[in-house]
Amino acid sequence: MEDSIGPRLYSCYKCRNHLALHDDIISKGFQSKNGRAYLFTHVRNVFEGPKADRQLITGLHTVADVHCADCREVLGWKYEKAYEESEKYKEGKVVLEKFKIVKENW
Ligand SMILES: [Zn+2]
């Protein structure tokens, strides 16, 4: 047991607020307009903006911006609802932009 070393996680690039565990990544293959992004099963210490319908390459989705609970920076978005059957697995999941998160305990 290595009690002094916590789990590998990601934090906000601005304020180092802890956001997500490495183990909660579903996919690293997401692409946003700003570059690569990761899909997580869930994230902590964030709040959601208003829901909005967006037509994406993969079809119509209801999404909400995800903000850091400390510095309020927009870090990514949450899939509230997917309308295409093949995209349903994204519902309730959160995408964080790679350049807005930093690794801790690696
Ligand atoms: Zn922050």
PDB file of C-alpha atoms and ligand atoms in Angstrom:
ATOM      1  CA  MET A   1       0.000   0.000   0.000  1.00  0.00           C
ATOM      2  CA  GLU A   2       1.275   3.446  -0.900  1.00  0.00           C
ATOM      3  CA  ASP A   3      -0.896   5.652   1.253  1.00  0.00           C
ATOM      4  CA  SER A   4       1.064   8.795   0.512  1.00  0.00           C
ATOM      5  CA  ILE A   5       0.188   8.668  -3.180  1.00  0.00           C
ATOM      6  CA  GLY A   6      -3.418   9.364  -4.074  1.00  0.00           C
ATOM      7  CA  PRO A   7      -5.235   8.168  -7.151  1.00  0.00           C
ATOM      8  CA  ARG A   8      -4.267   9.627 -10.506  1.00  0.00           C
ATOM      9  CA  LEU A   9      -6.642  12.454 -11.242  1.00  0.00           C
ATOM     10  CA  TYR A  10      -7.250  15.548 -13.313  1.00  0.00           C
ATOM     11  CA  SER A  11      -7.716  19.076 -12.028  1.00  0.00           C
ATOM     12  CA  CYS A  12      -8.674  22.476 -13.377  1.00  0.00           C
ATOM     13  CA  TYR A  13      -5.749  24.107 -15.235  1.00  0.00           C
ATOM     14  CA  LYS A  14      -6.516  27.451 -13.635  1.00  0.00           C
ATOM     15  CA  CYS A  15      -7.207  26.734  -9.975  1.00  0.00           C
ATOM     16  CA  ARG A  16      -6.196  23.057  -9.494  1.00  0.00           C
ATOM     17  CA  ASN A  17      -9.681  22.143  -8.305  1.00  0.00           C
ATOM     18  CA  HIS A  18      -9.926  18.321  -8.452  1.00  0.00           C
ATOM     19  CA  LEU A  19     -12.289  17.270 -11.227  1.00  0.00           C
ATOM     20  CA  ALA A  20     -12.053  13.636 -12.212  1.00  0.00           C
ATOM     21  CA  LEU A  21     -10.259  10.349 -11.690  1.00  0.00           C
ATOM     22  CA  HIS A  22      -8.160   8.846 -14.438  1.00  0.00           C
ATOM     23  CA  ASP A  23     -10.140   5.624 -13.940  1.00  0.00           C
ATOM     24  CA  ASP A  24     -13.341   7.442 -14.888  1.00  0.00           C
ATOM     25  CA  ILE A  25     -12.233   8.092 -18.473  1.00  0.00           C
ATOM     26  CA  ILE A  26     -14.391   6.306 -21.029  1.00  0.00           C
ATOM     27  CA  SER A  27     -12.709   7.667 -24.137  1.00  0.00           C
ATOM     28  CA  LYS A  28      -9.741   9.854 -24.997  1.00  0.00           C
ATOM     29  CA  GLY A  29     -10.764  10.085 -28.626  1.00  0.00           C
ATOM     30  CA  PHE A  30     -13.114  13.040 -28.451  1.00  0.00           C
ATOM     31  CA  GLN A  31     -12.561  16.127 -30.513  1.00  0.00           C
ATOM     32  CA  SER A  32     -13.842  19.596 -29.689  1.00  0.00           C
ATOM     33  CA  LYS A  33     -13.408  22.725 -31.750  1.00  0.00           C
ATOM     34  CA  ASN A  34     -10.413  23.507 -29.518  1.00  0.00           C
ATOM     35  CA  GLY A  35      -8.682  20.158 -29.886  1.00  0.00           C
ATOM     36  CA  ARG A  36      -8.690  16.831 -28.121  1.00  0.00           C
ATOM     37  CA  ALA A  37     -11.104  16.119 -25.291  1.00  0.00           C
ATOM     38  CA  TYR A  38     -11.780  13.230 -22.892  1.00  0.00           C
ATOM     39  CA  LEU A  39     -15.113  11.608 -22.032  1.00  0.00           C
ATOM     40  CA  PHE A  40     -15.632  10.837 -18.319  1.00  0.00           C
ATOM     41  CA  THR A  41     -18.342   8.834 -16.571  1.00  0.00           C
ATOM     42  CA  HIS A  42     -18.647  11.647 -14.044  1.00  0.00           C
ATOM     43  CA  VAL A  43     -16.736  14.646 -12.733  1.00  0.00           C
ATOM     44  CA  ARG A  44     -16.714  16.427  -9.362  1.00  0.00           C
ATOM     45  CA  ASN A  45     -16.563  20.027  -8.197  1.00  0.00           C
ATOM     46  CA  VAL A  46     -18.287  21.461 -11.254  1.00  0.00           C
ATOM     47  CA  PHE A  47     -21.632  23.056 -12.016  1.00  0.00           C
ATOM     48  CA  GLU A  48     -23.681  22.979 -15.182  1.00  0.00           C
ATOM     49  CA  GLY A  49     -24.869  25.863 -17.299  1.00  0.00           C
ATOM     50  CA  PRO A  50     -28.263  25.981 -19.040  1.00  0.00           C
ATOM     51  CA  LYS A  51     -29.205  23.062 -21.276  1.00  0.00           C
ATOM     52  CA  ALA A  52     -29.199  23.655 -25.026  1.00  0.00           C
ATOM     53  CA  ASP A  53     -29.879  21.558 -28.115  1.00  0.00           C
ATOM     54  CA  ARG A  54     -26.904  21.283 -30.431  1.00  0.00           C
ATOM     55  CA  GLN A  55     -26.653  19.637 -33.820  1.00  0.00           C
ATOM     56  CA  LEU A  56     -23.328  17.792 -33.762  1.00  0.00           C
ATOM     57  CA  ILE A  57     -21.649  15.575 -36.350  1.00  0.00           C
ATOM     58  CA  THR A  58     -23.084  12.606 -34.463  1.00  0.00           C
ATOM     59  CA  GLY A  59     -26.630  13.988 -34.443  1.00  0.00           C
ATOM     60  CA  LEU A  60     -28.826  16.107 -32.224  1.00  0.00           C
ATOM     61  CA  HIS A  61     -27.842  16.301 -28.553  1.00  0.00           C
ATOM     62  CA  THR A  62     -28.988  18.237 -25.523  1.00  0.00           C
ATOM     63  CA  VAL A  63     -25.856  19.477 -23.793  1.00  0.00           C
ATOM     64  CA  ALA A  64     -24.888  21.822 -20.963  1.00  0.00           C
ATOM     65  CA  ASP A  65     -21.604  23.635 -20.422  1.00  0.00           C
ATOM     66  CA  VAL A  66     -19.621  22.356 -17.443  1.00  0.00           C
ATOM     67  CA  HIS A  67     -17.947  25.014 -15.289  1.00  0.00           C
ATOM     68  CA  CYS A  68     -15.293  24.710 -12.598  1.00  0.00           C
ATOM     69  CA  ALA A  69     -17.014  25.210  -9.229  1.00  0.00           C
ATOM     70  CA  ASP A  70     -14.120  27.340  -7.973  1.00  0.00           C
ATOM     71  CA  CYS A  71     -12.973  29.611 -10.809  1.00  0.00           C
ATOM     72  CA  ARG A  72     -16.092  29.200 -13.018  1.00  0.00           C
ATOM     73  CA  GLU A  73     -14.021  28.493 -16.124  1.00  0.00           C
ATOM     74  CA  VAL A  74     -15.873  26.493 -18.800  1.00  0.00           C
ATOM     75  CA  LEU A  75     -14.047  23.172 -18.912  1.00  0.00           C
ATOM     76  CA  GLY A  76     -16.222  21.144 -21.254  1.00  0.00           C
ATOM     77  CA  TRP A  77     -19.783  19.980 -21.556  1.00  0.00           C
ATOM     78  CA  LYS A  78     -22.212  17.334 -20.343  1.00  0.00           C
ATOM     79  CA  TYR A  79     -24.431  15.227 -22.610  1.00  0.00           C
ATOM     80  CA  GLU A  80     -27.889  15.525 -21.076  1.00  0.00           C
ATOM     81  CA  LYS A  81     -29.656  13.690 -23.879  1.00  0.00           C
ATOM     82  CA  ALA A  82     -28.720  11.997 -27.136  1.00  0.00           C
ATOM     83  CA  TYR A  83     -31.360  11.419 -29.785  1.00  0.00           C
ATOM     84  CA  GLU A  84     -29.492   8.873 -31.901  1.00  0.00           C
ATOM     85  CA  GLU A  85     -29.589   5.327 -30.534  1.00  0.00           C
ATOM     86  CA  SER A  86     -25.861   4.870 -31.182  1.00  0.00           C
ATOM     87  CA  GLU A  87     -25.062   7.944 -29.066  1.00  0.00           C
ATOM     88  CA  LYS A  88     -27.170   7.034 -26.019  1.00  0.00           C
ATOM     89  CA  TYR A  89     -24.118   5.829 -24.103  1.00  0.00           C
ATOM     90  CA  LYS A  90     -23.018   9.458 -23.779  1.00  0.00           C
ATOM     91  CA  GLU A  91     -26.070  10.511 -21.759  1.00  0.00           C
ATOM     92  CA  GLY A  92     -25.100  11.795 -18.325  1.00  0.00           C
ATOM     93  CA  LYS A  93     -21.409  11.697 -19.275  1.00  0.00           C
ATOM     94  CA  VAL A  94     -19.047  14.669 -19.268  1.00  0.00           C
ATOM     95  CA  VAL A  95     -16.444  15.794 -21.785  1.00  0.00           C
ATOM     96  CA  LEU A  96     -13.488  17.858 -20.523  1.00  0.00           C
ATOM     97  CA  GLU A  97     -11.186  19.670 -22.925  1.00  0.00           C
ATOM     98  CA  LYS A  98      -7.680  18.245 -22.652  1.00  0.00           C
ATOM     99  CA  PHE A  99      -5.955  21.636 -22.580  1.00  0.00           C
ATOM    100  CA  LYS A 100      -8.132  22.764 -19.650  1.00  0.00           C
ATOM    101  CA  ILE A 101      -7.203  19.915 -17.309  1.00  0.00           C
ATOM    102  CA  VAL A 102      -3.896  18.997 -15.682  1.00  0.00           C
ATOM    103  CA  LYS A 103      -2.689  15.696 -14.303  1.00  0.00           C
ATOM    104  CA  GLU A 104      -2.105  15.173 -10.572  1.00  0.00           C
ATOM    105  CA  ASN A 105      -0.262  12.286  -8.883  1.00  0.00           C
ATOM    106  CA  TRP A 106       1.218  10.873 -12.106  1.00  0.00           C
TER     107      TRP A 106
HETATM  108 ZN    ZN B   1     -10.969  26.120 -11.729  1.00  0.00          ZN
END
